Structures are given as structure tokens and as C-alpha cells.
Amino acid sequence: MTSPERPPVAAIVALGLTQIIGYGSLYYSFSILAPDMAHDLSWSTEWIFGALSVALLIGGLAAPVMGTWIDRFGAGRIMTSGSAIAAAALVACAFAPGKIAFVAALIGIEIASNLVQYGAAFALLVQIRPRVAQRSITYLTLIAGFASTIFWPITTALHSHLSWQNVYLIFAALNLVVCLPIHAWLSRGVSETRKRGADEIAKHVEPSLHPSVRRPAFVLMVTGFALESFVNSALLVHMVPVMSALGLGAMAVMVGTLFGPSQVLSRFVNMVFGGGLSQLTLAIICAVLLPASLVVLVATAPPVLGALLFAVIFGLGSGLNSIVYGTLPLALFGSEGYGRRQGQIMSVRLVVSSMAPFALAFLMRNLGVSWSLSIAALLSTGAVAAFSAIMPMTRAVGGPRMVPDPGDA
């Protein structure tokens, strides 16, 4: 039996593949396909992103219940069901006869996203090996960081030959044929491991915050995540359109593809050199990188060099954010009830960020790209303040939890 002190490598690699497919097919592809969706439905592009916002909002409202299910039934079973729902929702979206059916299918896609993407995957890693979950989450995000790099070009290439409906049917097949069997296998593996070594699996990660400060710390943490999610959601959905609006033309997709490798780079650097950083310090660093990237883009556009630098800095910040989203709640509040807590965090993040794609599209249409990006930069600085406000609370009880050194046995 694998030692509970070592990350479950096979599970991490398998989850990495499903995260690439999950994020690529359910999220990153949308901005590429949205213009043709709008054309077929006789909607403006703003209304298509408005429909996405509604779907994100409903998915966010449902997230706390899903988090409870993860704790009760196990993340593996929930992710298996999520893969089936994702495939069905993509097929329903492709065959939607009108606007109402399209929006309903889009809601199904966002609900499925909550069941198969990072929130559920992080909970699965916590349930498999709680004591090494922080390291496992770092490894997982290192693999999954290639989702945008892989799926933006793939979606663009497929869409140059196929309708958006057929592209969605291909993505549905990937969720059904690849992701569902992997999640089912992981679900069985967790159940068998619990039967063989319940005492080892039961070892929990203890909270690092005093009970008296956990509630305000949780509110501040969720506020920081929500503000970052708003900016990330808006920019990731509109990455290629924003680059095009800034005059980059055919270079827009190339600039966007740098985002994924930058995410991976930040996670690799953190994995190798971040052993001495607390989770909270890591959260503050990634929060600073987001507004910094936007300042660079606004100050230098339209030259390509500035856009490339933006993509790199933005990718670095977003890459670290994906790690912190999973590890900071674990370090501050422990592993007990992790799925429920992730559901609560996901709910607030999605409800706040649900307005982001539509809001940015509206702002760009009425204020222009530069002013819109400046507003996004201002919002993201609020995350820096929120995470910084937690620091005195951790010092009062002995300091924040440290990131485990990936080299430790």
C-alpha cells in the first residue's frame, strides 16, 4: 500500500488529464465559439456572455450543496457523475433548438464544472492523502496549467473546419470516454484505500487559526478569492477578444497561449523554491501579480512586447491562485469538512464572478478596453488588502501554516 506520507502520483496524473479536458472543454473553449453561438441564436455577443453569467450564478448558488455531497459521498463519486452531466450538457447545448434551451444547457455545463474541476479535484486529493494534500494540489495544478495552452489552439483549429455544435459534440465525447472512466477508477481506489487503512486516511490536517478568529478570517479569505475570481473570469473568457481589440490582430491567439506556460512556470517555481513561504504569503504574492499585469498591459498597449509581458505576469498570478485556492483553506481551517468549505468558497466566487464576462463585455463596449482593464486592476488590488488583513490573525496564534517542501519524505 502506498505510504500516506507520499503523494498519490497515479491519481495526480490521472486527475491532471481530466482537469485539462474539463477546463478546456467546459470553460476555455467558450470565448472562441461565442461569436458563432450568438450568430446562430440571433443574439449579440454581450447577451451570449450574459447567458454565461446567469449560468455561473446558478452554478454558484448550487455549490454549497455540492460541497456537502463531496464530504458525504466522496469526491470521486461526485466527479464521476459530473463527467456524465458535463457530456450530456454539452450535447444538449449543441442541439439546443432555441435560446431558452441553450441557456438551460449552459446552466448544466456550469453545474457540471463545479462537479469536475478544481474544487472537487482538490477535495479528492484531501480525501486520499490529507497530510500531503498541499503538495498533491501543487503537482495537480502544475499539470492542469496546460489546459488553456492546449484547448485554445485546439478549439480554434476545430472550429475552422467544424461548426461550434460539432466542436461541443467532440468535447462531450472526451468527457464521457476519457474523464468518466478515470473518475470512476479514482472513486473505487479511494473506497478500497479507506477499507484497507482507515486509520491512516483518518489523519487530519489541524487548523492553524484560533477558533475565535476563524469566521472573520474566512470572510476575508473568501473576499480575496472572489475579487481575484472576478478579474480572472473576465479576462480568461475575453483574453483573445481583448488582445484583438488592442490591435494585436493575428498575434492575439499567440499571446493568449503564453498564459498556460506561465501558469505552469509559477507552479514549478513554487514547488521547487516555495518551501519557506506560508500559504498566506503565497496568496498575497499572487494577488499582487494580477493588478501588476493589467497595469503593464494598459501602459504598453498595443506593442506586442507589452502584451507578452502581461500574459506572462497574469499567468504567473493565476497559476499561484489556483494553488492557493486549494491549499490556503486547508492550512488555515484544516481538513475536516474541507469539501463543505470548498463548496462555500466556490459559491461566493462564482456568484461574484458570474457577472464578470458580461460586465467586461459591457464595459469594453461603452468605455473602451483601457478603462475597462483599469477598473479590473483596481478591483484586484482589493484582494491584496483582504489577504493582508488575515496576517495579524495568524501571528496571534503562532504564524501561518508553511508550504511543505516537495522534497520532504
JSON list of N, CA and C in Angstrom, two decimals, residues 81-110:
[
{"chain": "A", "resi": 81, "resn": "SER", "atom": "N", "xyz": [-20.12, 11.34, -11.59]},
{"chain": "A", "resi": 81, "resn": "SER", "atom": "CA", "xyz": [-21.43, 11.85, -12.02]},
{"chain": "A", "resi": 81, "resn": "SER", "atom": "C", "xyz": [-21.28, 13.15, -12.80]},
{"chain": "A", "resi": 82, "resn": "GLY", "atom": "N", "xyz": [-20.35, 13.99, -12.36]},
{"chain": "A", "resi": 82, "resn": "GLY", "atom": "CA", "xyz": [-20.12, 15.27, -13.04]},
{"chain": "A", "resi": 82, "resn": "GLY", "atom": "C", "xyz": [-19.68, 15.10, -14.47]},
{"chain": "A", "resi": 83, "resn": "SER", "atom": "N", "xyz": [-18.86, 14.09, -14.75]},
{"chain": "A", "resi": 83, "resn": "SER", "atom": "CA", "xyz": [-18.41, 13.84, -16.13]},
{"chain": "A", "resi": 83, "resn": "SER", "atom": "C", "xyz": [-19.59, 13.47, -17.02]},
{"chain": "A", "resi": 84, "resn": "ALA", "atom": "N", "xyz": [-20.49, 12.65, -16.49]},
{"chain": "A", "resi": 84, "resn": "ALA", "atom": "CA", "xyz": [-21.69, 12.27, -17.27]},
{"chain": "A", "resi": 84, "resn": "ALA", "atom": "C", "xyz": [-22.57, 13.49, -17.52]},
{"chain": "A", "resi": 85, "resn": "ILE", "atom": "N", "xyz": [-22.73, 14.32, -16.48]},
{"chain": "A", "resi": 85, "resn": "ILE", "atom": "CA", "xyz": [-23.55, 15.53, -16.63]},
{"chain": "A", "resi": 85, "resn": "ILE", "atom": "C", "xyz": [-22.91, 16.49, -17.62]},
{"chain": "A", "resi": 86, "resn": "ALA", "atom": "N", "xyz": [-21.57, 16.62, -17.57]},
{"chain": "A", "resi": 86, "resn": "ALA", "atom": "CA", "xyz": [-20.86, 17.50, -18.50]},
{"chain": "A", "resi": 86, "resn": "ALA", "atom": "C", "xyz": [-21.09, 17.07, -19.94]},
{"chain": "A", "resi": 87, "resn": "ALA", "atom": "N", "xyz": [-20.97, 15.77, -20.21]},
{"chain": "A", "resi": 87, "resn": "ALA", "atom": "CA", "xyz": [-21.18, 15.27, -21.57]},
{"chain": "A", "resi": 87, "resn": "ALA", "atom": "C", "xyz": [-22.61, 15.53, -22.03]},
{"chain": "A", "resi": 88, "resn": "ALA", "atom": "N", "xyz": [-23.56, 15.24, -21.16]},
{"chain": "A", "resi": 88, "resn": "ALA", "atom": "CA", "xyz": [-24.97, 15.45, -21.52]},
{"chain": "A", "resi": 88, "resn": "ALA", "atom": "C", "xyz": [-25.27, 16.93, -21.76]},
{"chain": "A", "resi": 89, "resn": "ALA", "atom": "N", "xyz": [-24.69, 17.80, -20.94]},
{"chain": "A", "resi": 89, "resn": "ALA", "atom": "CA", "xyz": [-24.94, 19.24, -21.08]},
{"chain": "A", "resi": 89, "resn": "ALA", "atom": "C", "xyz": [-24.34, 19.79, -22.37]},
{"chain": "A", "resi": 90, "resn": "LEU", "atom": "N", "xyz": [-23.15, 19.33, -22.74]},
{"chain": "A", "resi": 90, "resn": "LEU", "atom": "CA", "xyz": [-22.53, 19.77, -23.99]},
{"chain": "A", "resi": 90, "resn": "LEU", "atom": "C", "xyz": [-23.37, 19.32, -25.19]},
{"chain": "A", "resi": 91, "resn": "VAL", "atom": "N", "xyz": [-23.86, 18.09, -25.14]},
{"chain": "A", "resi": 91, "resn": "VAL", "atom": "CA", "xyz": [-24.72, 17.59, -26.23]},
{"chain": "A", "resi": 91, "resn": "VAL", "atom": "C", "xyz": [-26.01, 18.41, -26.29]},
{"chain": "A", "resi": 92, "resn": "ALA", "atom": "N", "xyz": [-26.60, 18.68, -25.13]},
{"chain": "A", "resi": 92, "resn": "ALA", "atom": "CA", "xyz": [-27.83, 19.48, -25.09]},
{"chain": "A", "resi": 92, "resn": "ALA", "atom": "C", "xyz": [-27.61, 20.87, -25.63]},
{"chain": "A", "resi": 93, "resn": "CYS", "atom": "N", "xyz": [-26.45, 21.45, -25.33]},
{"chain": "A", "resi": 93, "resn": "CYS", "atom": "CA", "xyz": [-26.13, 22.79, -25.83]},
{"chain": "A", "resi": 93, "resn": "CYS", "atom": "C", "xyz": [-26.00, 22.76, -27.35]},
{"chain": "A", "resi": 94, "resn": "ALA", "atom": "N", "xyz": [-25.35, 21.72, -27.87]},
{"chain": "A", "resi": 94, "resn": "ALA", "atom": "CA", "xyz": [-25.14, 21.61, -29.31]},
{"chain": "A", "resi": 94, "resn": "ALA", "atom": "C", "xyz": [-26.46, 21.46, -30.07]},
{"chain": "A", "resi": 95, "resn": "PHE", "atom": "N", "xyz": [-27.43, 20.76, -29.47]},
{"chain": "A", "resi": 95, "resn": "PHE", "atom": "CA", "xyz": [-28.70, 20.51, -30.14]},
{"chain": "A", "resi": 95, "resn": "PHE", "atom": "C", "xyz": [-29.82, 21.44, -29.66]},
{"chain": "A", "resi": 96, "resn": "ALA", "atom": "N", "xyz": [-29.47, 22.47, -28.90]},
{"chain": "A", "resi": 96, "resn": "ALA", "atom": "CA", "xyz": [-30.49, 23.39, -28.38]},
{"chain": "A", "resi": 96, "resn": "ALA", "atom": "C", "xyz": [-31.26, 24.03, -29.53]},
{"chain": "A", "resi": 97, "resn": "PRO", "atom": "N", "xyz": [-32.60, 23.91, -29.55]},
{"chain": "A", "resi": 97, "resn": "PRO", "atom": "CA", "xyz": [-33.39, 24.46, -30.66]},
{"chain": "A", "resi": 97, "resn": "PRO", "atom": "C", "xyz": [-33.62, 25.96, -30.56]},
{"chain": "A", "resi": 98, "resn": "GLY", "atom": "N", "xyz": [-33.37, 26.55, -29.40]},
{"chain": "A", "resi": 98, "resn": "GLY", "atom": "CA", "xyz": [-33.61, 27.98, -29.24]},
{"chain": "A", "resi": 98, "resn": "GLY", "atom": "C", "xyz": [-32.89, 28.54, -28.03]},
{"chain": "A", "resi": 99, "resn": "LYS", "atom": "N", "xyz": [-33.18, 29.79, -27.72]},
{"chain": "A", "resi": 99, "resn": "LYS", "atom": "CA", "xyz": [-32.44, 30.49, -26.67]},
{"chain": "A", "resi": 99, "resn": "LYS", "atom": "C", "xyz": [-32.66, 29.89, -25.29]},
{"chain": "A", "resi": 100, "resn": "ILE", "atom": "N", "xyz": [-33.92, 29.56, -24.95]},
{"chain": "A", "resi": 100, "resn": "ILE", "atom": "CA", "xyz": [-34.21, 29.04, -23.63]},
{"chain": "A", "resi": 100, "resn": "ILE", "atom": "C", "xyz": [-33.51, 27.70, -23.41]},
{"chain": "A", "resi": 101, "resn": "ALA", "atom": "N", "xyz": [-33.57, 26.82, -24.39]},
{"chain": "A", "resi": 101, "resn": "ALA", "atom": "CA", "xyz": [-32.90, 25.52, -24.28]},
{"chain": "A", "resi": 101, "resn": "ALA", "atom": "C", "xyz": [-31.39, 25.69, -24.19]},
{"chain": "A", "resi": 102, "resn": "PHE", "atom": "N", "xyz": [-30.86, 26.67, -24.94]},
{"chain": "A", "resi": 102, "resn": "PHE", "atom": "CA", "xyz": [-29.42, 26.92, -24.90]},
{"chain": "A", "resi": 102, "resn": "PHE", "atom": "C", "xyz": [-28.99, 27.36, -23.50]},
{"chain": "A", "resi": 103, "resn": "VAL", "atom": "N", "xyz": [-29.72, 28.29, -22.90]},
{"chain": "A", "resi": 103, "resn": "VAL", "atom": "CA", "xyz": [-29.38, 28.77, -21.56]},
{"chain": "A", "resi": 103, "resn": "VAL", "atom": "C", "xyz": [-29.49, 27.65, -20.55]},
{"chain": "A", "resi": 104, "resn": "ALA", "atom": "N", "xyz": [-30.53, 26.81, -20.67]},
{"chain": "A", "resi": 104, "resn": "ALA", "atom": "CA", "xyz": [-30.69, 25.68, -19.75]},
{"chain": "A", "resi": 104, "resn": "ALA", "atom": "C", "xyz": [-29.51, 24.72, -19.86]},
{"chain": "A", "resi": 105, "resn": "ALA", "atom": "N", "xyz": [-29.05, 24.46, -21.09]},
{"chain": "A", "resi": 105, "resn": "ALA", "atom": "CA", "xyz": [-27.90, 23.58, -21.29]},
{"chain": "A", "resi": 105, "resn": "ALA", "atom": "C", "xyz": [-26.63, 24.22, -20.73]},
{"chain": "A", "resi": 106, "resn": "LEU", "atom": "N", "xyz": [-26.52, 25.54, -20.88]},
{"chain": "A", "resi": 106, "resn": "LEU", "atom": "CA", "xyz": [-25.36, 26.25, -20.36]},
{"chain": "A", "resi": 106, "resn": "LEU", "atom": "C", "xyz": [-25.32, 26.17, -18.83]},
{"chain": "A", "resi": 107, "resn": "ILE", "atom": "N", "xyz": [-26.47, 26.23, -18.21]},
{"chain": "A", "resi": 107, "resn": "ILE", "atom": "CA", "xyz": [-26.55, 26.05, -16.76]},
{"chain": "A", "resi": 107, "resn": "ILE", "atom": "C", "xyz": [-26.07, 24.65, -16.37]},
{"chain": "A", "resi": 108, "resn": "GLY", "atom": "N", "xyz": [-26.46, 23.66, -17.17]},
{"chain": "A", "resi": 108, "resn": "GLY", "atom": "CA", "xyz": [-25.98, 22.30, -16.92]},
{"chain": "A", "resi": 108, "resn": "GLY", "atom": "C", "xyz": [-24.47, 22.20, -17.02]},
{"chain": "A", "resi": 109, "resn": "ILE", "atom": "N", "xyz": [-23.88, 22.91, -17.98]},
{"chain": "A", "resi": 109, "resn": "ILE", "atom": "CA", "xyz": [-22.43, 22.91, -18.14]},
{"chain": "A", "resi": 109, "resn": "ILE", "atom": "C", "xyz": [-21.76, 23.50, -16.90]},
{"chain": "A", "resi": 110, "resn": "GLU", "atom": "N", "xyz": [-22.30, 24.60, -16.38]},
{"chain": "A", "resi": 110, "resn": "GLU", "atom": "CA", "xyz": [-21.68, 25.23, -15.22]},
{"chain": "A", "resi": 110, "resn": "GLU", "atom": "C", "xyz": [-21.85, 24.40, -13.95]}
]
